[in-house]
Rosetta silent file (secondary structure, phi, psi, omega in degrees, C-alpha in Angstrom):
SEQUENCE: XXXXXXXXXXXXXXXXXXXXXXXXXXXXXXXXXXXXXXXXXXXXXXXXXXXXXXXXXXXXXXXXXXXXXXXXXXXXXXXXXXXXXXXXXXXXXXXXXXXXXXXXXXXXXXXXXXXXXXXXXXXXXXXXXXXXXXXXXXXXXXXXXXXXXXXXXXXXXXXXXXXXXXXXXXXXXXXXXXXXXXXXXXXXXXXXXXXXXXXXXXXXXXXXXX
SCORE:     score description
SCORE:     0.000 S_00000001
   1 L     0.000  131.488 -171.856   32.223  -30.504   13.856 S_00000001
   2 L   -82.687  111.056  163.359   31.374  -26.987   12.245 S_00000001
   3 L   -89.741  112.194 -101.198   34.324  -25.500   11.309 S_00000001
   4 L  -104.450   83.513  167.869   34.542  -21.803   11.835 S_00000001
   5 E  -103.984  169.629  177.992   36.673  -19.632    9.141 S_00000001
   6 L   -99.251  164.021  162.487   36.692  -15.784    9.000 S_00000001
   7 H   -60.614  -37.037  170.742   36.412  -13.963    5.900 S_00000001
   8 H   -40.809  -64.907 -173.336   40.019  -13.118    5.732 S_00000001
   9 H   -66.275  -49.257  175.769   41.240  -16.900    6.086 S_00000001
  10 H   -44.454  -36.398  170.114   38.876  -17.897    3.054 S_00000001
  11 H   -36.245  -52.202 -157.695   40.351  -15.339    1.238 S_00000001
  12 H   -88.711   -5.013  178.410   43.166  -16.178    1.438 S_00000001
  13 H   -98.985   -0.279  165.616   42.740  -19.657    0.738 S_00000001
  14 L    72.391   55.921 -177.737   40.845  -18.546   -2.385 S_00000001
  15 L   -99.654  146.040  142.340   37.164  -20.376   -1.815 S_00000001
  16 L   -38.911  149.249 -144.203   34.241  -18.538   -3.602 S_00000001
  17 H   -73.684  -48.927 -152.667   32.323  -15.586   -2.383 S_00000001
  18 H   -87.989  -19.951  158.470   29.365  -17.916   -1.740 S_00000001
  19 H   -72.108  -44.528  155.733   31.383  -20.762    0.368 S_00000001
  20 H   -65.075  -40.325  179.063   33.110  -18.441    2.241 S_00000001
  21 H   -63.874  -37.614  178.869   30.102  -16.439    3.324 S_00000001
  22 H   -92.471    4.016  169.084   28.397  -19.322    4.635 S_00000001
  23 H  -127.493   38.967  142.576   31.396  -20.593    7.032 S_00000001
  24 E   -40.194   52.791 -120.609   31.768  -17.316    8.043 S_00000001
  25 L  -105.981  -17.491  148.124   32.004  -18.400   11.298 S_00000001
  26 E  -143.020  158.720 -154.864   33.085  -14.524   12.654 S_00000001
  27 L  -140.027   67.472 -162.183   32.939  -11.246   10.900 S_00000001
  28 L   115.754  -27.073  163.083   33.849   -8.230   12.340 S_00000001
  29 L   111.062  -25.034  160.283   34.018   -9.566   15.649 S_00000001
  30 L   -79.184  142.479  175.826   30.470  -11.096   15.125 S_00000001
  31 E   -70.632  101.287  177.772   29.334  -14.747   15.249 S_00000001
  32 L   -96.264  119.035 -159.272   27.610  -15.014   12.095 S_00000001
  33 L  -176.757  154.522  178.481   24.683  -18.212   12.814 S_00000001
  34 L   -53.134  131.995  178.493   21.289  -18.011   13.203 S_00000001
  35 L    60.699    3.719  159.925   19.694  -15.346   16.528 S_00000001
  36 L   -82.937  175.376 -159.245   22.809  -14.075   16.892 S_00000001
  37 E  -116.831  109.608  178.791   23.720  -10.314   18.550 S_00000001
  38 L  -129.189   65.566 -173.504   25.727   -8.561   16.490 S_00000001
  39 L   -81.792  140.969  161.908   24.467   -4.553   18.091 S_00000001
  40 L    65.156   19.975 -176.589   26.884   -1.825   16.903 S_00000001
  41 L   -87.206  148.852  145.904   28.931   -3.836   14.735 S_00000001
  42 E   -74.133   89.833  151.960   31.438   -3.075   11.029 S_00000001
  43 L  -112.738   40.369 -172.801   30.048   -5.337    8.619 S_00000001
  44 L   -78.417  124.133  176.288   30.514   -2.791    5.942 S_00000001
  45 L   104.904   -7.519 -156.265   31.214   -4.869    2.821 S_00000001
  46 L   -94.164  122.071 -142.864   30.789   -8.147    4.115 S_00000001
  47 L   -85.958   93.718 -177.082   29.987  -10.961    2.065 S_00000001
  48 L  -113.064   28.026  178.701   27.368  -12.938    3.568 S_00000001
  49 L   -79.179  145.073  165.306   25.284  -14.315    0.673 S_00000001
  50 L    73.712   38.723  144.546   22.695  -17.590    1.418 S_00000001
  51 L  -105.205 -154.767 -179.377   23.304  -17.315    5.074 S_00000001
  52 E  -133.387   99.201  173.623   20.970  -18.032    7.710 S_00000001
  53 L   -94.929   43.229 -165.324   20.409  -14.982   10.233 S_00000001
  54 L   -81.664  119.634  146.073   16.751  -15.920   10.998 S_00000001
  55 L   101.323    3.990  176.651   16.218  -14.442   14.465 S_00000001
  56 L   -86.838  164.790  173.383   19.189  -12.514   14.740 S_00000001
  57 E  -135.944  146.043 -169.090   19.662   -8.813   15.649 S_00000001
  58 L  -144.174   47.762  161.378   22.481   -6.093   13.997 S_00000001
  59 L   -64.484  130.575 -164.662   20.603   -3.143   15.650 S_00000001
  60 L    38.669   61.086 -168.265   22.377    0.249   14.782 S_00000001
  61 L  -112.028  174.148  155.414   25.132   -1.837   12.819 S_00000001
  62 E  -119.483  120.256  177.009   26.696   -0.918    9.615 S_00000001
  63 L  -130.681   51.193  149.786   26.478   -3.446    6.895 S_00000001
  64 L   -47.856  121.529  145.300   26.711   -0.770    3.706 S_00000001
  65 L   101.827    4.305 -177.292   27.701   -2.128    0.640 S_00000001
  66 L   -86.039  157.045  178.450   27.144   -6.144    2.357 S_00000001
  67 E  -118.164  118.058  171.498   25.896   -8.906    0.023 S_00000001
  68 L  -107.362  -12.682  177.938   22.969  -10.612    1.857 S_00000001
  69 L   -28.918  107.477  174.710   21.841  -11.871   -1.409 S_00000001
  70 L    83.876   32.671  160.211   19.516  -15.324   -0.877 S_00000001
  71 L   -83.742  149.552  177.802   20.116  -14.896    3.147 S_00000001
  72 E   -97.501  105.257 -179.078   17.452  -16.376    5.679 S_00000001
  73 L  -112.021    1.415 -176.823   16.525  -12.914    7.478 S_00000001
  74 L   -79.891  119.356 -142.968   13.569  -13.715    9.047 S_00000001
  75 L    58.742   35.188 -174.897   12.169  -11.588   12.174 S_00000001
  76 L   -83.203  171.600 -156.633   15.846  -10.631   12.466 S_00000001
  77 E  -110.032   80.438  175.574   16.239   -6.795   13.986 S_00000001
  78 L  -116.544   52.972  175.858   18.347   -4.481   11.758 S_00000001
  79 L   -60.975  133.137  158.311   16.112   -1.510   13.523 S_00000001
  80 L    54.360   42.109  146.419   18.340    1.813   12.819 S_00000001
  81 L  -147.033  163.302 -144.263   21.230    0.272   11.117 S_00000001
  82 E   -83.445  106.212 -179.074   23.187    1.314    7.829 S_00000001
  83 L  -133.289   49.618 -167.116   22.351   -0.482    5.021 S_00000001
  84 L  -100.486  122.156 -179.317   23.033    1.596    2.109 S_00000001
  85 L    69.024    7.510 -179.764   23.940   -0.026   -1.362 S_00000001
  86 L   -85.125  155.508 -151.370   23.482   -3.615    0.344 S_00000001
  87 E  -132.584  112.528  178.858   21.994   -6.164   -1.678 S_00000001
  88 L  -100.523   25.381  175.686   19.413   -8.268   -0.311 S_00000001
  89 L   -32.499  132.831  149.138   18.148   -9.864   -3.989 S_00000001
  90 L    76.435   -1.493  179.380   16.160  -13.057   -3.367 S_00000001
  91 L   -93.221  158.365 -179.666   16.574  -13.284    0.361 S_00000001
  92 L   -64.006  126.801  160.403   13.762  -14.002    3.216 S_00000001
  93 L  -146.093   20.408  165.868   13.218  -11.434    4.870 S_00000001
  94 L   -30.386  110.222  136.547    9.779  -12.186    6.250 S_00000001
  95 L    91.977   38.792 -173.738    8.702  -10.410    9.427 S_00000001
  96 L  -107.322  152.006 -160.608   11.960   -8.738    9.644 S_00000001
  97 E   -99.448  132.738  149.363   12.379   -5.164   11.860 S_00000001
  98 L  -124.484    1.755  139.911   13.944   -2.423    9.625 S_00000001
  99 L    27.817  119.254  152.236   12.531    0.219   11.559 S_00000001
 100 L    76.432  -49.380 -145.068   14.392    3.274   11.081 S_00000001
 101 L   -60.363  168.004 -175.624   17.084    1.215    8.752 S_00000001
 102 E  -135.085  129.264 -169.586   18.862    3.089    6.138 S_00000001
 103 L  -140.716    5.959  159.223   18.854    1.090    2.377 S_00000001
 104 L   -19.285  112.987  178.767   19.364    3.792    0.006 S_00000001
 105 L    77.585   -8.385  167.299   20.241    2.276   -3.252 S_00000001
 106 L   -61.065  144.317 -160.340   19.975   -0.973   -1.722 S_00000001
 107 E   -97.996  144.584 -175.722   18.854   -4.164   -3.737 S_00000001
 108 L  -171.016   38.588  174.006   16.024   -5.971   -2.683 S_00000001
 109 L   -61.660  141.693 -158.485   14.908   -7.578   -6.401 S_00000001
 110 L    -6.526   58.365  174.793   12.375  -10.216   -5.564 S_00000001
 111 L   -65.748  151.137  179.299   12.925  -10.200   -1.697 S_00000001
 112 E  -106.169  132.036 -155.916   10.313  -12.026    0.373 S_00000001
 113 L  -149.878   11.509  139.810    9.538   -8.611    2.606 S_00000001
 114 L     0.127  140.524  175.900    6.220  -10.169    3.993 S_00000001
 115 L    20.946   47.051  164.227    4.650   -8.511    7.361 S_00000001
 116 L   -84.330  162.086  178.060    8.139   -6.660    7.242 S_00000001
 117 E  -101.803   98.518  172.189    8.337   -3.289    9.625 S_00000001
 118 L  -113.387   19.743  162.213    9.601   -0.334    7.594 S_00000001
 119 L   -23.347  101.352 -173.564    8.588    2.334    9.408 S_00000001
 120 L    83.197    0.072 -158.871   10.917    5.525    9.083 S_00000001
 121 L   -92.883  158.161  150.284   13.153    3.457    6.814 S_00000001
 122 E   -71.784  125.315  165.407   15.127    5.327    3.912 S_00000001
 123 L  -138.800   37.861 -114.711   14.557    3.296    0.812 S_00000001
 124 L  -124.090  116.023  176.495   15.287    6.316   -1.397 S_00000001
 125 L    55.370   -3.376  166.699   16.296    4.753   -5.438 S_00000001
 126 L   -51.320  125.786 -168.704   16.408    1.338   -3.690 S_00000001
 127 E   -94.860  137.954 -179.067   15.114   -1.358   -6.429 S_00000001
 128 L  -148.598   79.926 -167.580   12.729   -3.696   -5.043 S_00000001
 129 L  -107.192   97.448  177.589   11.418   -4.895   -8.217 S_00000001
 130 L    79.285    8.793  166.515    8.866   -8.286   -7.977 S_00000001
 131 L   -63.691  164.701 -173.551    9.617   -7.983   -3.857 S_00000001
 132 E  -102.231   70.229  167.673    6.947   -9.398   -1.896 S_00000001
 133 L   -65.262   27.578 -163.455    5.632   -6.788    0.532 S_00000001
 134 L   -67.375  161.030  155.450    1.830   -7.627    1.457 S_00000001
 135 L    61.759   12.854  157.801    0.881   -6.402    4.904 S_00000001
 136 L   -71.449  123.966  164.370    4.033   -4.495    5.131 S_00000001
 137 E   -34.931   74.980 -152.221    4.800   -1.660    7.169 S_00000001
 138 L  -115.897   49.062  176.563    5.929    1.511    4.825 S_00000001
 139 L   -75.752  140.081  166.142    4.436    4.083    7.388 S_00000001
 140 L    62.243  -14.399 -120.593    6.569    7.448    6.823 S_00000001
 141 L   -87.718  153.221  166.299    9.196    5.580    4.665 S_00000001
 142 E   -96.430  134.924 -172.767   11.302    7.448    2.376 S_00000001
 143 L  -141.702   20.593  165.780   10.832    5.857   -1.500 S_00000001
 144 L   -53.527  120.028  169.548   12.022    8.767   -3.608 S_00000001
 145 L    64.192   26.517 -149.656   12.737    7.273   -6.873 S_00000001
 146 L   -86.007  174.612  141.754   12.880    3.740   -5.231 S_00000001
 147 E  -143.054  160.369 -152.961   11.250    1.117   -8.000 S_00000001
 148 L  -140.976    7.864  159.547    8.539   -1.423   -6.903 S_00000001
 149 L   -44.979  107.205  167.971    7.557   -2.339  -10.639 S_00000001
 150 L    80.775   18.661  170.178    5.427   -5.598  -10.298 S_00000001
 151 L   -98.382  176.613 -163.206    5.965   -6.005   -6.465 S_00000001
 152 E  -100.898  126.762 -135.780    3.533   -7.255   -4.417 S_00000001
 153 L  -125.614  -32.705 -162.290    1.862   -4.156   -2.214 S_00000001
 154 L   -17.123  136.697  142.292   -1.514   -6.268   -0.967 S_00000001
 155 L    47.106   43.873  170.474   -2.700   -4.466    2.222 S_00000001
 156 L   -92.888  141.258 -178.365    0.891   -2.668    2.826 S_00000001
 157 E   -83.139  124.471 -179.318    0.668    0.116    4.875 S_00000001
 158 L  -139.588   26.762  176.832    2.148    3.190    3.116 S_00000001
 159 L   -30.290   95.496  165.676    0.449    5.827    5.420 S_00000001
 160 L    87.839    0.208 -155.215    2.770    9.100    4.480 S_00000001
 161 L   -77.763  149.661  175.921    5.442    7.143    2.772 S_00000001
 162 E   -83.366  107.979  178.371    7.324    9.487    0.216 S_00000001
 163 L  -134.799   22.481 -174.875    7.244    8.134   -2.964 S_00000001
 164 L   -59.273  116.211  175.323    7.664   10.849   -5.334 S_00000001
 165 L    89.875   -9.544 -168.616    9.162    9.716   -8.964 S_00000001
 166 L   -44.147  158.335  125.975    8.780    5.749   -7.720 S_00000001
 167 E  -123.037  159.855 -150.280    7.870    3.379   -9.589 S_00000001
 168 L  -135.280   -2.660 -150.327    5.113    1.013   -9.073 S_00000001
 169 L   -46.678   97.951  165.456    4.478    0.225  -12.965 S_00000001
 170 L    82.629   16.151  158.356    1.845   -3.326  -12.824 S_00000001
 171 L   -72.542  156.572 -165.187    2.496   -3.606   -8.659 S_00000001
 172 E  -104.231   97.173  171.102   -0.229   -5.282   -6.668 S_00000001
 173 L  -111.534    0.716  169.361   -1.770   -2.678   -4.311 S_00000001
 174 L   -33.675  118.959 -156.333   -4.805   -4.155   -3.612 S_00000001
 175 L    65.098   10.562  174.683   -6.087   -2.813   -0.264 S_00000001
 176 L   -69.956  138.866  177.708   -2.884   -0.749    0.158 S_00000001
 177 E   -94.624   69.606   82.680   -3.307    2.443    2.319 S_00000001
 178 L    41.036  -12.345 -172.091   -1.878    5.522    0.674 S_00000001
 179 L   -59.555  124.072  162.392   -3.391    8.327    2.898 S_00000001
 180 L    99.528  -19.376 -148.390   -0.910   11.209    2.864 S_00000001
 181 L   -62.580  134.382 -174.914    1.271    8.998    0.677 S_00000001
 182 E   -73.600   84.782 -176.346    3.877   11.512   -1.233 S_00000001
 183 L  -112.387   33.854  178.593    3.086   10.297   -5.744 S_00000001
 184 L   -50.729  138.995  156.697    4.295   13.398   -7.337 S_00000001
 185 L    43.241   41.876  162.813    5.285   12.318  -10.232 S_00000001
 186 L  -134.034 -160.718 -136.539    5.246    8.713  -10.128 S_00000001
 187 E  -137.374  123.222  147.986    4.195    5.805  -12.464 S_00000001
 188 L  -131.583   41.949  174.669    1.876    3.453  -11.222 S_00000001
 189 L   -70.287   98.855  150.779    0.745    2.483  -15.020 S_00000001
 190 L   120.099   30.037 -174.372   -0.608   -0.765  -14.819 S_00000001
 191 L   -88.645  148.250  142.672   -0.766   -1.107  -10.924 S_00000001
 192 E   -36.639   84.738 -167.467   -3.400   -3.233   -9.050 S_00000001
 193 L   -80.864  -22.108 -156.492   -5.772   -0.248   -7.453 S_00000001
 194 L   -53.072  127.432 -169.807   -8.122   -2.190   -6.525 S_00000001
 195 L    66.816  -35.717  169.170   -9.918   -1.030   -2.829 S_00000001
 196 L    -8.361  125.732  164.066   -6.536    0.739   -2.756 S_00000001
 197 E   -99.965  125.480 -168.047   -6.951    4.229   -0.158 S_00000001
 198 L  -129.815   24.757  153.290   -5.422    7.404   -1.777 S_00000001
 199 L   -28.767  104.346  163.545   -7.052    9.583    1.171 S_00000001
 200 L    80.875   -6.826 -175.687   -5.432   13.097    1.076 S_00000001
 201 L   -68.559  168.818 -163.714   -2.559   11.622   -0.934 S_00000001
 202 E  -115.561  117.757 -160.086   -0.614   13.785   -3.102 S_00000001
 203 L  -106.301  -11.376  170.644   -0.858   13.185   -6.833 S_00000001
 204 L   -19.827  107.392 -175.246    0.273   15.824   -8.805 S_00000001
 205 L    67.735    7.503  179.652    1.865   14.400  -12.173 S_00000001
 206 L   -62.067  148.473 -169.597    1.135   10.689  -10.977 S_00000001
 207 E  -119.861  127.823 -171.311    0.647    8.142  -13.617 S_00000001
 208 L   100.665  -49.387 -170.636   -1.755    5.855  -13.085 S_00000001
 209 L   -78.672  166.804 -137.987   -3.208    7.044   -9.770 S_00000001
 210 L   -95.165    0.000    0.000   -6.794    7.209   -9.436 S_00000001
């Protein structure tokens, strides 16, 4: 029988960050398990590393400042919700919607970000450092000053994305689409170029670019 604790009761019974977070059984008023609907929810802060939210949706939620670190995120919905300073290191996040999402400053060191949708998202000084992005969606995205040293770019869409001061220093952009794409002044010394489209993009003090 699964038993169900809150964050609160673990506390207080003094289990580790990473045992409580996985019998987290609600948070906030959500059921945290796999496909569940957690819309409009306060998860700011909430310690949810290595759980498994595969298929779930936290559309327009706020989970600022949550540790997702090593979480199973995949094709879950966090379109348009607040994710600023949360740290998704090492977690799935394959074919997950962030549409919209807001991850300023947000951690996302060797994240599996496969076919993810990041249309519109703010990723503005967010580190994504060795994440895995082929075939992602970066259309419009904001990436001021994010860094993306040595992630993987293959045939990511970055159509307009802002990326002014980034860094991309030895990322894998092979067949990445750039048209429009914002590089003032950012380092992409010792990126994969190869096939790469830098239509109309803007390059002015760019390191690296072609």
């Amino acid at each position: 029988m699964r038993i169900l604790i809150c964050i609160i009761a673990a506390t207080l019974l003094g289990l580790p960050p990473a045992t409580h977070a996985q019998r987290a059984g609600s948070v906030g008023g959500c059921d945290i398990r796999r496909g569940t609907l957690c819309t409009n929810a306060n998860l700011n802060g909430a310690q949810l590393a290595g759980v498994n939210l595969a298929n779930s949706q936290f559309t327009r939620s706020d989970l600022s400042g949550a540790n997702l670190s090593g979480a199973t995120l995949n094709e879950a919905n966090f379109s348009s919700t607040e994710l600023t300073g949360a740290d998704f290191s090492g977690a799935s996040m394959v074919r997950i919607n962030l549409r919209s999402a807001r991850l300023g400053n947000a951690k996302l060191v060797d994240a599996d970000l496969r076919n993810a949708v990041l249309q519109n998202a703010d990723l503005h000084a967010a580190d994504l450092g060795g994440a895995r992005l082929a075939n992602a969606d970066l259309t419009n995205a904001r990436l001021e000053g994010a860094r993306l040293d040595k992630a993987d770019l293959q045939r990511a869409n970055l159509r307009a994305a802002k990326l002014r001061g980034a860094s991309l220093a030895g990322a894998n952009l092979q067949g990445a689409i750039l048209t429009r794409a914002v590089l003032i002044d950012a380092d992409l010394s010792g990126a994969n170029l190869d096939q790469a489209i830098f239509l109309n993009a803007q390059t002015q003090g760019c390191t690296g670019c072609p």
